[in-house]
Coordinates of C-alpha atoms and ligand atoms in Angstrom, one line a residue:
M70 CA 12.5 14.7 63.8
C71 CA 11.7 15.9 67.2
G72 CA 8.1 15.8 68.4
I73 CA 6.3 18.8 69.6
I74 CA 3.1 18.9 71.9
G75 CA 1.2 21.8 73.3
Y76 CA -2.1 21.6 75.3
I77 CA -4.5 24.1 76.5
G78 CA -7.8 23.0 78.1
P79 CA -9.8 21.7 81.0
K80 CA -7.7 18.4 81.4
N81 CA -4.5 18.2 83.5
A82 CA -2.0 19.5 80.9
T83 CA 0.9 17.2 82.3
E84 CA -0.8 13.9 82.1
T85 CA -2.5 14.8 78.8
M86 CA 0.8 15.9 77.1
L87 CA 2.7 13.0 78.5
S88 CA 0.5 10.5 76.7
C89 CA 0.5 12.6 73.5
L90 CA 4.3 12.8 73.8
Q91 CA 4.5 9.0 74.1
S92 CA 2.5 8.6 70.9
L93 CA 4.9 11.1 69.3
E94 CA 8.1 9.4 70.4
Y95 CA 8.8 7.8 67.0
R96 CA 10.0 11.4 65.9
G97 CA 12.8 11.3 68.4
Y98 CA 13.6 9.8 71.6
D99 CA 17.0 10.7 72.9
S100 CA 15.5 13.0 75.5
W101 CA 12.2 14.8 76.5
G102 CA 10.6 17.4 78.7
L103 CA 7.5 19.2 79.7
A104 CA 6.7 22.7 81.0
V105 CA 3.4 23.9 82.4
N106 CA 2.1 27.3 83.4
T107 CA 1.4 27.7 87.2
E108 CA 0.5 30.4 89.5
N109 CA 4.2 30.4 90.6
G110 CA 5.7 30.6 87.2
I111 CA 6.7 27.8 84.8
A112 CA 7.3 24.3 86.2
F113 CA 9.0 21.8 84.2
V114 CA 10.8 18.4 83.9
K115 CA 13.5 17.2 81.5
E116 CA 15.0 13.8 81.2
V117 CA 17.5 11.9 79.1
G118 CA 16.3 8.7 77.3
K119 CA 13.0 7.3 76.3
I120 CA 9.8 8.4 77.9
G121 CA 9.2 5.9 80.6
A122 CA 10.4 7.2 83.9
V123 CA 7.2 9.2 84.5
S124 CA 7.7 9.5 88.2
S125 CA 9.5 12.8 87.6
V126 CA 6.3 14.4 86.2
S127 CA 4.2 13.7 89.4
A128 CA 6.0 16.6 90.9
L129 CA 4.5 19.0 88.4
P130 CA 1.6 20.9 89.7
K131 CA -1.8 20.7 88.0
S132 CA -2.2 23.2 85.0
S133 CA -4.4 23.8 82.1
V134 CA -1.6 24.9 79.7
G135 CA 1.7 23.4 78.8
I136 CA 4.3 22.4 76.1
G137 CA 6.3 19.2 75.6
H138 CA 9.0 17.9 73.4
T139 CA 10.8 14.5 72.5
R140 CA 14.2 15.2 71.0
W141 CA 16.2 13.9 68.2
A142 CA 19.5 15.8 68.7
T143 CA 20.8 18.1 66.0
H144 CA 22.7 20.8 67.9
G145 CA 24.3 19.6 71.1
R146 CA 24.9 16.3 72.6
V147 CA 22.1 14.3 74.3
T148 CA 22.1 15.8 77.7
R149 CA 19.4 17.1 80.2
A150 CA 20.6 20.6 79.7
N151 CA 20.0 20.3 75.9
A152 CA 16.6 18.7 76.2
H153 CA 13.5 20.9 75.6
P154 CA 11.7 23.1 76.7
H155 CA 14.3 26.0 76.8
F156 CA 13.8 29.1 78.7
S157 CA 14.5 32.9 78.4
N158 CA 17.0 34.3 80.9
N159 CA 14.1 35.8 83.0
K160 CA 12.5 32.3 83.1
K161 CA 9.2 33.7 81.8
I162 CA 9.2 32.3 78.4
A163 CA 9.5 28.6 77.6
V164 CA 9.9 27.2 74.0
V165 CA 9.8 23.8 72.3
H166 CA 11.2 23.7 68.8
N167 CA 11.7 21.3 65.8
G168 CA 14.0 22.1 63.0
I169 CA 17.2 24.1 62.8
I170 CA 18.1 27.7 63.2
E171 CA 20.8 28.1 60.6
N172 CA 22.0 31.4 62.0
F173 CA 22.0 30.6 65.7
Q174 CA 25.7 31.2 66.1
A175 CA 25.5 34.8 65.0
Q176 CA 22.3 35.4 66.9
K177 CA 23.8 33.8 70.1
K178 CA 26.8 36.1 69.7
F179 CA 24.4 39.2 69.4
L180 CA 22.4 38.1 72.4
T181 CA 25.6 37.5 74.4
Q182 CA 26.7 41.0 73.7
Q183 CA 23.3 42.2 75.0
G184 CA 24.1 40.4 78.3
F185 CA 22.2 37.2 77.7
K186 CA 23.5 33.9 79.2
F187 CA 23.3 30.5 77.7
Y188 CA 22.9 27.1 79.5
S189 CA 22.7 24.7 76.5
D190 CA 24.5 23.9 73.3
T191 CA 21.3 24.1 71.3
D192 CA 20.2 26.5 68.6
T193 CA 16.7 26.5 70.3
E194 CA 17.8 28.4 73.3
I195 CA 18.2 31.6 71.2
I196 CA 14.4 31.6 70.5
P197 CA 13.1 32.4 74.1
N198 CA 15.9 34.8 74.6
T199 CA 15.3 36.7 71.4
I200 CA 11.6 36.9 72.4
E201 CA 12.7 38.3 75.8
Y202 CA 15.1 40.7 74.0
H203 CA 12.0 42.3 72.2
M204 CA 9.8 42.1 75.4
R205 CA 12.5 44.2 77.1
R206 CA 11.8 46.8 74.5
G207 CA 8.2 47.1 75.4
Y208 CA 6.6 44.7 72.9
D209 CA 3.9 42.2 74.2
F210 CA 4.5 38.4 74.1
V211 CA 2.8 38.0 70.6
E212 CA 4.5 41.0 68.9
A213 CA 7.9 40.2 70.4
A214 CA 7.5 36.6 69.0
K215 CA 6.6 38.0 65.6
R216 CA 9.6 40.3 65.6
S217 CA 11.9 37.5 66.8
L218 CA 11.3 35.6 63.6
N219 CA 13.0 38.2 61.6
H220 CA 16.2 37.1 63.4
L221 CA 15.7 33.3 62.9
E222 CA 16.8 31.7 59.6
G223 CA 16.3 28.1 58.9
Q224 CA 13.3 25.7 59.3
Y225 CA 11.2 25.7 62.4
A226 CA 8.1 24.7 64.2
I227 CA 7.8 26.5 67.6
V228 CA 5.4 26.4 70.4
A229 CA 5.9 28.9 73.1
L230 CA 4.2 30.1 76.4
H231 CA 4.6 33.0 78.8
A232 CA 4.4 32.8 82.5
D233 CA 2.6 36.0 83.1
E234 CA 1.1 37.4 79.9
D235 CA -2.1 35.7 79.5
Q236 CA -1.3 32.4 81.2
D237 CA -3.8 30.4 79.2
Q238 CA -2.1 31.0 76.0
L239 CA 0.1 29.3 73.5
I240 CA 1.9 30.6 70.5
A241 CA 2.5 28.2 67.5
I242 CA 4.7 29.0 64.6
R243 CA 5.3 27.1 61.3
K244 CA 8.2 27.7 58.9
E245 CA 9.1 24.6 56.8
A246 CA 8.5 22.2 59.6
P247 CA 5.1 20.4 60.3
L248 CA 2.6 21.8 62.8
V249 CA -1.0 20.8 63.2
I250 CA -3.7 22.0 65.5
G251 CA -6.1 19.5 67.1
M252 CA -9.5 21.0 68.0
G253 CA -10.4 19.3 71.3
K254 CA -13.9 17.8 72.2
E255 CA -14.1 19.9 75.3
E256 CA -15.0 23.5 75.2
N257 CA -11.9 25.9 74.8
E258 CA -9.6 22.6 74.3
F259 CA -6.9 22.7 71.8
F260 CA -3.8 20.5 70.9
V261 CA -0.9 21.5 68.8
A262 CA 1.7 18.8 67.7
S263 CA 4.1 18.1 65.0
D264 CA 2.0 15.1 64.0
V265 CA -1.6 13.9 64.1
P266 CA -1.0 10.6 66.0
A267 CA 0.0 12.8 69.0
F268 CA -3.5 13.7 69.8
L269 CA -5.6 11.0 67.8
D270 CA -7.0 9.7 71.1
H271 CA -8.5 13.0 71.8
T272 CA -9.7 14.4 68.5
K273 CA -9.8 13.8 64.7
K274 CA -10.7 17.4 63.9
V275 CA -7.5 19.2 62.9
I276 CA -6.2 22.3 61.2
F277 CA -2.9 22.0 59.4
L278 CA -1.0 25.2 59.7
E279 CA 0.4 26.5 56.4
E280 CA 3.9 28.1 55.8
Q281 CA 4.6 31.2 57.9
D282 CA 1.4 30.8 60.0
L283 CA 1.4 32.0 63.5
A284 CA -1.4 30.8 65.7
I285 CA -2.5 32.3 69.1
I286 CA -4.3 29.7 71.0
N287 CA -6.1 30.8 74.1
R288 CA -9.9 30.7 74.6
K289 CA -10.2 30.8 70.8
L290 CA -7.9 30.2 67.9
T291 CA -6.5 33.1 65.8
I292 CA -4.2 32.4 63.0
F293 CA -2.1 35.1 61.2
N294 CA -0.1 34.5 58.2
L295 CA 3.2 36.4 58.6
S296 CA 4.2 36.6 54.9
K297 CA 0.8 38.1 53.9
N298 CA 0.6 40.0 57.3
I299 CA -3.2 39.2 57.7
E300 CA -5.4 37.2 59.7
V301 CA -6.3 33.9 57.9
H302 CA -9.0 31.3 58.2
R303 CA -7.8 27.6 58.0
K304 CA -10.2 24.8 57.2
I305 CA -10.9 22.2 59.9
E306 CA -10.3 18.9 58.4
N307 CA -11.5 15.5 59.7
I308 CA -8.8 12.7 59.9
G309 CA -9.9 9.3 58.7
W310 CA -7.4 7.4 60.8
D311 CA -8.8 5.5 63.9
P312 CA -6.9 5.9 67.1
V313 CA -6.8 2.0 67.4
Q314 CA -4.6 2.0 64.3
A315 CA -2.0 3.9 66.2
K316 CA -2.0 1.3 69.2
K317 CA 0.2 -1.8 69.5
G318 CA -2.8 -4.1 70.2
N319 CA -1.7 -7.7 71.1
F320 CA 1.7 -7.1 69.5
D321 CA 4.8 -6.6 71.4
H322 CA 6.0 -4.1 68.9
F323 CA 4.6 -1.6 66.3
F324 CA 7.2 -3.2 63.8
M325 CA 5.4 -6.6 64.0
K326 CA 1.8 -5.1 64.0
E327 CA 2.5 -3.1 61.0
V328 CA 4.2 -5.9 59.1
A329 CA 1.1 -8.1 59.9
E330 CA -1.1 -5.3 58.5
Q331 CA 0.1 -5.6 55.1
A332 CA -2.5 -7.8 53.5
E333 CA -5.2 -5.5 54.8
I334 CA -3.3 -2.6 53.3
I335 CA -3.1 -4.1 49.8
E336 CA -7.0 -4.4 50.0
R337 CA -7.3 -0.7 50.9
V338 CA -4.8 0.4 48.1
V339 CA -6.9 -1.8 45.7
N340 CA -9.8 0.5 46.7
I341 CA -8.1 3.9 45.8
D342 CA -10.3 5.9 43.6
K343 CA -9.6 4.7 40.2
V344 CA -10.5 7.9 38.6
L345 CA -7.6 9.5 40.4
I346 CA -5.2 6.7 39.4
K347 CA -6.4 7.1 35.8
E348 CA -5.9 10.9 35.8
I349 CA -2.4 10.6 37.4
A350 CA -1.5 8.0 34.7
D351 CA -2.7 10.4 32.1
E352 CA -0.4 13.0 33.4
M353 CA 2.5 10.5 33.3
R354 CA 1.5 9.6 29.6
K355 CA 1.5 13.1 28.6
A356 CA 4.8 14.3 30.4
Q357 CA 8.1 14.5 28.6
G358 CA 10.2 12.9 31.2
V359 CA 8.8 11.2 34.4
I360 CA 11.2 11.4 37.3
F361 CA 10.8 9.8 40.8
V362 CA 12.3 11.4 43.9
A363 CA 12.4 10.1 47.4
C364 CA 14.8 9.0 50.3
G365 CA 15.4 5.7 52.1
S366 CA 12.9 3.0 51.8
A367 CA 10.6 5.3 49.6
A368 CA 13.5 5.6 47.2
H369 CA 13.7 1.8 46.9
A370 CA 10.0 1.9 46.2
C371 CA 10.6 4.3 43.3
L372 CA 13.5 2.3 42.0
S373 CA 11.0 -0.7 41.9
G374 CA 8.5 1.5 40.2
V375 CA 11.0 2.3 37.5
Y376 CA 11.6 -1.4 36.8
T377 CA 7.7 -2.0 37.0
L378 CA 6.8 0.7 34.7
A379 CA 9.4 -0.5 32.1
S380 CA 8.1 -4.1 32.2
V381 CA 4.3 -3.6 32.5
A382 CA 3.8 -0.2 30.8
K383 CA 6.8 0.0 28.5
M384 CA 7.5 3.4 29.9
H385 CA 10.7 5.0 30.7
A386 CA 11.1 6.9 34.1
N387 CA 14.1 8.0 36.0
F388 CA 14.8 8.0 39.7
Y389 CA 17.0 10.3 41.7
F390 CA 17.4 10.5 45.5
A391 CA 15.6 13.6 46.5
H392 CA 18.8 15.3 47.9
E393 CA 20.7 14.8 44.7
F394 CA 17.8 15.8 42.4
K395 CA 18.7 19.6 42.2
N396 CA 22.0 18.6 40.5
F397 CA 19.8 17.6 37.5
K398 CA 17.2 20.4 37.4
K399 CA 18.7 22.0 34.2
F400 CA 16.9 19.0 32.5
L401 CA 13.6 20.1 33.7
T402 CA 10.9 21.8 31.6
P403 CA 7.3 22.6 32.0
E404 CA 6.5 19.3 30.4
S405 CA 8.4 17.3 33.0
L406 CA 6.6 15.4 35.7
V407 CA 8.3 14.8 39.0
I408 CA 6.7 12.3 41.3
A409 CA 7.8 12.4 45.0
I410 CA 7.2 9.4 47.2
S411 CA 7.1 9.9 51.0
Q412 CA 5.5 8.1 53.8
S413 CA 5.5 11.1 56.0
G414 CA 5.1 13.7 53.4
E415 CA 7.5 15.9 55.6
T416 CA 11.0 14.7 54.6
A417 CA 12.8 17.9 54.0
D418 CA 15.0 16.5 51.2
T419 CA 11.9 15.4 49.3
L420 CA 10.0 18.6 50.0
D421 CA 13.1 20.4 48.6
A422 CA 13.1 18.3 45.4
I423 CA 9.5 19.2 44.8
R424 CA 10.2 22.9 45.3
V425 CA 13.0 22.7 42.9
A426 CA 10.8 21.0 40.5
K427 CA 8.1 23.6 40.8
S428 CA 10.7 26.5 40.5
C429 CA 11.6 25.0 36.9
G430 CA 7.9 25.0 36.0
A431 CA 7.6 21.2 36.2
K432 CA 4.4 19.4 37.2
T433 CA 4.6 17.6 40.6
I434 CA 2.8 14.7 41.9
S435 CA 3.1 13.1 45.5
I436 CA 2.4 9.6 46.7
T437 CA 2.2 9.8 50.4
N438 CA 0.6 8.2 53.5
T439 CA 0.0 11.4 55.3
F440 CA -3.2 13.4 54.6
G441 CA -2.6 17.2 55.0
S442 CA 1.3 16.8 55.0
S443 CA 3.4 19.5 53.5
L444 CA 4.2 17.3 50.4
S445 CA 0.6 16.7 49.6
R446 CA -0.2 20.3 50.0
E447 CA 2.8 21.5 48.0
S448 CA 2.5 19.1 45.0
H449 CA -0.1 19.6 42.2
R450 CA -1.8 16.3 42.6
T451 CA -1.5 13.5 45.4
I452 CA -2.3 10.0 46.0
I453 CA -2.8 9.0 49.6
E454 CA -1.6 5.5 50.2
R455 CA -4.1 4.7 52.9
A456 CA -1.8 2.4 55.0
G457 CA -3.0 4.2 58.2
P458 CA -0.5 5.5 60.8
E459 CA 3.0 3.9 60.8
I460 CA 4.4 4.3 64.3
C461 CA 7.6 2.0 64.1
V462 CA 10.5 4.2 62.9
L463 CA 11.0 1.6 60.1
S464 CA 8.9 1.8 57.0
T465 CA 7.2 -1.6 56.3
K466 CA 3.6 -1.3 55.5
T467 CA 4.0 2.1 53.8
Y468 CA 6.7 0.7 51.6
T469 CA 4.4 -2.2 50.4
A470 CA 1.5 0.3 49.9
Q471 CA 3.9 2.4 47.8
L472 CA 4.7 -0.6 45.7
A473 CA 0.9 -1.5 45.3
V474 CA 0.2 2.1 44.2
L475 CA 2.9 2.0 41.6
T476 CA 1.7 -1.4 40.3
L477 CA -1.9 0.1 39.8
L478 CA -0.4 3.0 38.0
A479 CA 1.8 0.8 35.8
Y480 CA -1.2 -1.4 34.9
E481 CA -3.5 1.6 34.1
L482 CA -0.7 3.0 31.9
A483 CA -0.6 -0.4 30.1
G484 CA -4.4 -0.1 29.6
K485 CA -4.9 -3.1 31.9
M486 CA -6.2 -1.8 35.1
D487 CA -8.5 -4.6 35.8
E488 CA -5.5 -7.0 35.5
G489 CA -3.5 -5.0 37.9
V490 CA -6.5 -4.8 40.5
A491 CA -6.9 -8.7 40.1
K492 CA -3.2 -9.1 40.5
L493 CA -3.3 -7.2 43.8
K494 CA -6.4 -8.8 45.2
E495 CA -4.8 -12.3 44.4
L496 CA -2.0 -11.3 46.6
I497 CA -4.1 -10.5 49.8
R498 CA -4.5 -14.2 51.0
Y499 CA -1.0 -15.0 50.2
I500 CA 0.4 -12.1 52.3
Y501 CA -1.8 -13.3 55.2
Y502 CA 0.1 -16.4 54.9
L503 CA 3.5 -14.7 54.6
T504 CA 2.9 -12.8 57.8
S505 CA 1.4 -15.9 59.7
E506 CA 2.9 -17.5 62.7
E507 CA 4.1 -20.4 60.7
V508 CA 6.3 -18.2 58.5
R509 CA 7.4 -16.2 61.4
K510 CA 8.7 -19.3 63.3
F511 CA 10.5 -20.4 60.2
I512 CA 12.2 -17.1 59.9
K513 CA 13.0 -17.1 63.5
K514 CA 15.0 -20.2 63.0
I515 CA 17.1 -18.6 60.1
A516 CA 17.6 -15.6 62.4
E517 CA 19.1 -17.7 65.2
N518 CA 21.8 -18.8 62.7
L519 CA 22.6 -15.2 61.7
R520 CA 22.3 -13.4 65.1
Y521 CA 26.1 -13.2 65.5
T522 CA 27.0 -12.3 62.0
E523 CA 28.8 -8.9 61.4
H524 CA 28.5 -8.7 57.5
L525 CA 25.7 -9.7 55.3
Y526 CA 25.3 -9.4 51.6
L527 CA 22.1 -9.4 49.5
I528 CA 21.9 -9.8 45.7
G529 CA 19.2 -9.5 43.2
R530 CA 18.6 -8.8 39.5
D531 CA 15.8 -6.8 37.8
L532 CA 13.1 -6.1 40.3
Q533 CA 14.8 -8.2 42.8
Y534 CA 17.5 -5.6 43.0
P535 CA 15.4 -2.8 44.7
T536 CA 14.2 -5.7 47.0
A537 CA 17.7 -6.5 48.0
L538 CA 18.4 -2.9 48.7
E539 CA 15.3 -2.5 50.9
A540 CA 15.9 -5.8 52.7
A541 CA 19.5 -4.5 53.5
L542 CA 18.2 -1.4 54.8
K543 CA 15.8 -3.0 57.0
I544 CA 18.4 -5.2 58.5
K545 CA 21.0 -2.5 58.9
E546 CA 18.8 0.0 60.7
V547 CA 17.2 -2.4 63.2
T548 CA 19.9 -5.0 63.8
Y549 CA 23.1 -2.8 63.4
I550 CA 24.5 -5.7 61.2
H551 CA 26.4 -4.4 58.2
A552 CA 24.1 -5.5 55.4
E553 CA 25.0 -4.4 51.9
A554 CA 23.0 -5.1 48.7
F555 CA 24.3 -5.3 45.1
A556 CA 22.9 -6.0 41.6
G557 CA 23.7 -9.7 41.0
G558 CA 25.8 -8.6 37.9
E559 CA 27.9 -6.3 40.0
L560 CA 29.4 -9.1 42.1
K561 CA 32.3 -10.1 39.7
H562 CA 33.2 -6.4 39.3
G563 CA 34.7 -6.2 42.7
V564 CA 32.2 -7.0 45.4
I565 CA 32.9 -10.8 45.5
A566 CA 36.3 -9.9 47.0
L567 CA 34.4 -9.4 50.4
I568 CA 33.3 -13.1 50.3
V569 CA 35.0 -15.5 52.7
H570 CA 34.2 -19.0 54.2
G571 CA 30.8 -18.7 56.0
T572 CA 29.8 -15.1 54.8
P573 CA 25.9 -15.1 54.8
C574 CA 24.5 -14.0 51.5
I575 CA 20.8 -13.6 50.6
V576 CA 20.0 -14.2 47.0
F577 CA 16.6 -13.1 45.7
T578 CA 15.4 -15.0 42.7
S579 CA 12.5 -15.0 40.1
E580 CA 11.6 -17.2 37.3
K581 CA 12.6 -14.5 34.7
N582 CA 16.2 -14.3 35.8
E583 CA 16.7 -17.5 37.5
R584 CA 19.6 -18.7 35.4
E585 CA 21.6 -15.6 35.8
I586 CA 21.1 -15.1 39.5
I587 CA 21.8 -18.8 40.2
S588 CA 25.1 -18.4 38.5
N589 CA 25.9 -15.5 40.9
A590 CA 24.8 -17.6 43.8
M591 CA 27.1 -20.4 42.7
E592 CA 30.0 -17.8 42.4
L593 CA 29.3 -16.9 45.9
K594 CA 29.1 -20.5 47.1
A595 CA 32.3 -21.4 45.3
R596 CA 34.0 -18.9 47.7
G597 CA 32.4 -20.4 50.7
A598 CA 29.4 -18.2 51.3
Y599 CA 26.4 -19.4 53.3
I600 CA 23.5 -18.8 50.9
I601 CA 19.8 -18.0 51.8
G602 CA 17.7 -18.2 48.7
V603 CA 14.5 -16.3 48.5
G604 CA 12.2 -17.1 45.6
P605 CA 10.0 -19.5 43.8
N606 CA 12.3 -22.6 43.4
N607 CA 14.8 -24.3 45.6
N608 CA 18.4 -24.8 44.2
E609 CA 21.4 -26.8 45.2
A610 CA 23.2 -23.5 45.7
F611 CA 20.9 -22.7 48.7
D612 CA 21.8 -23.7 52.2
V613 CA 18.4 -22.3 53.3
W614 CA 15.4 -21.7 51.0
I615 CA 12.7 -19.1 51.8
K616 CA 10.0 -20.1 49.6
V617 CA 8.1 -17.2 48.0
R618 CA 5.8 -17.9 45.2
E619 CA 6.4 -16.4 41.7
D620 CA 4.3 -13.2 41.2
E621 CA 6.2 -11.3 38.5
E622 CA 6.0 -7.6 39.2
A623 CA 4.4 -8.3 42.6
N624 CA 7.5 -10.3 43.6
S625 CA 8.7 -7.0 45.2
I626 CA 5.8 -7.1 47.5
C627 CA 5.9 -10.7 48.5
Q628 CA 9.7 -11.1 48.8
I629 CA 10.3 -8.0 51.1
I630 CA 7.8 -9.6 53.8
P631 CA 10.1 -12.4 54.9
M632 CA 12.9 -10.0 55.1
Q633 CA 11.0 -7.6 57.3
L634 CA 10.4 -10.7 59.4
L635 CA 14.1 -11.5 59.4
A636 CA 15.1 -8.0 60.4
Y637 CA 12.6 -8.1 63.3
Q638 CA 13.6 -11.6 64.6
L639 CA 17.2 -10.5 64.4
A640 CA 16.7 -7.2 66.4
I641 CA 14.9 -9.3 69.1
L642 CA 17.7 -11.8 69.3
R643 CA 20.4 -9.1 69.3
G644 CA 18.6 -7.1 72.1
C645 CA 17.8 -4.1 69.8
D646 CA 14.5 -2.1 70.0
P647 CA 12.7 -2.8 66.8
D648 CA 10.5 0.3 67.0
K649 CA 13.0 2.8 67.9
P650 CA 16.5 2.0 66.5
R651 CA 19.4 4.1 67.7
N652 CA 20.1 7.3 66.0
L653 CA 17.0 7.3 63.8
A654 CA 13.6 9.2 63.8
K655 CA 10.6 8.7 61.8
S656 CA 10.3 12.0 60.0
V657 CA 13.5 13.5 58.7
T658 CA 12.5 17.1 58.6
V659 CA 16.1 18.4 58.5
K660 CA 18.3 18.5 55.5
Ligands
F6R200 C1 13.6 3.2 56.5 C2 12.8 4.5 56.6 C3 13.6 5.6 56.1 C4 12.5 6.4 55.3 C5 13.2 7.7 54.7 C6 12.1 8.6 53.9 O1 12.9 2.1 57.3 O2 11.9 4.5 57.2 O3 14.6 5.3 55.2 O4 12.0 5.6 54.2 O5 13.6 8.5 55.7 O6 11.0 9.0 54.8 P1 9.6 9.3 54.1 O7 9.0 8.2 53.3 O8 8.7 9.7 55.3 O9 10.0 10.4 53.2

């Protein structure tokens, strides 16, 4: 949520930051801005909308230091005035911020009483003004920034610069919101950003700031930990991602590129260290109660995992949405094991669930795509999905990677790891086919029939139920069609009242539950529904059949792929942006 960039070094800060900001736009894209330090004070641009109209930045003078921001609105509407950077009243301090300052109203009132004026509706604007307040009392920029934090409650990542006090200096502060420093290849060159893809073109050497770290970046890097009140040394890590992975290549959209990468990703998951999988499976075996927590697509992966563990490993596991988990914490003991799944590893609700689990003494494990993420650092053990950077706001390849990791765990728990590996390897060629031009063209035709629909229902039983939920989410978020999924058995308990002549319904089938789900399809058909079947066998109930071979537990991986393609094609036909749907952001770092 919101993307931050800061740059200091020999390159032109404006151009460098603009390209970094474009790589970060998946974190928020309702407005953006840049500020650079110049001999005549701070120069800046702010614009509403996606980063594109770059002509406005040509007016910015050359500079070696600057900050930038792409916004996902929390406090205040989408306006130029609310776009970042925000400035102190004396125009000497510029700040970009990700997160929420929960006590901003009280602090704004306090500052107003001290004579400060405010020009936006944001919580952010109190930050530069609180720093100015302390500087007026004689503190230097760094000390004033430190003192300001005592007035700020909530979660934040902040990058700030000052117009006069050491012009070649940035301050970066992290509290419960991600911030990572990139060690540039040039001498005295540093980047600071919310996420690694921002500067992947420039460096793969990074330092992940820890909770309550304050970094002073000038000709060198100095990091203080504010809770310990000492200078700290943080390790430089090498990121395994390739910059090409974060580019669209020959694809029109990241969405389609990432869908097409899924065969390759299954191959990478198969190569995850088996010793790690075995150790995590042992933890699951030992635990008295295995609980999965996650949000959104990752939550659907968890639910799918619960079904897979039950059928392959005969293991009982629970799933809760991460934001609901705290209501069940009284069940937790030191023998409980909480497994959090999160593509970004920065979802505030999921992090909160892990913290709740730890506060009750439970063991925690994370499955995430993001090396160095807060989740991976805060949980006891981590499995990295190895799906590579996912830039499209929608989860596609990271979802299938999560399913593949869960499949490996289930087979290891059943003492059949080799079978699990063979099963996944078997899928690779088939997934190449499912994402091929031939299948894409076929799905496009189906999308043409559905493009004007307002409501769409999806049903599945067993493992096909989480698939229906995930397919509905993909369609909803990128096409804005009302798509709703149900367990097939729920239909007759009320939902069927929604079906009228012509209502499109997608029915996911498998050989295991074919009879029951086909009965449900027939019930829909009898009320005039237009049925799209997804599964191994055609049926007279179907108006259209999307053939997906039978793959038992791996049905969840195979059946979601045509649905991702359908969501994409519908988005294109309806004129929606597949990579950046309205109101969404990639990393949901606020609760
Ligand atoms: C859907 C989607 C979201 C995320 C959810 C959790 O396409 O991307 O529903 O799955 O916000 O995000 P992570 O996995 O980063 O915790």
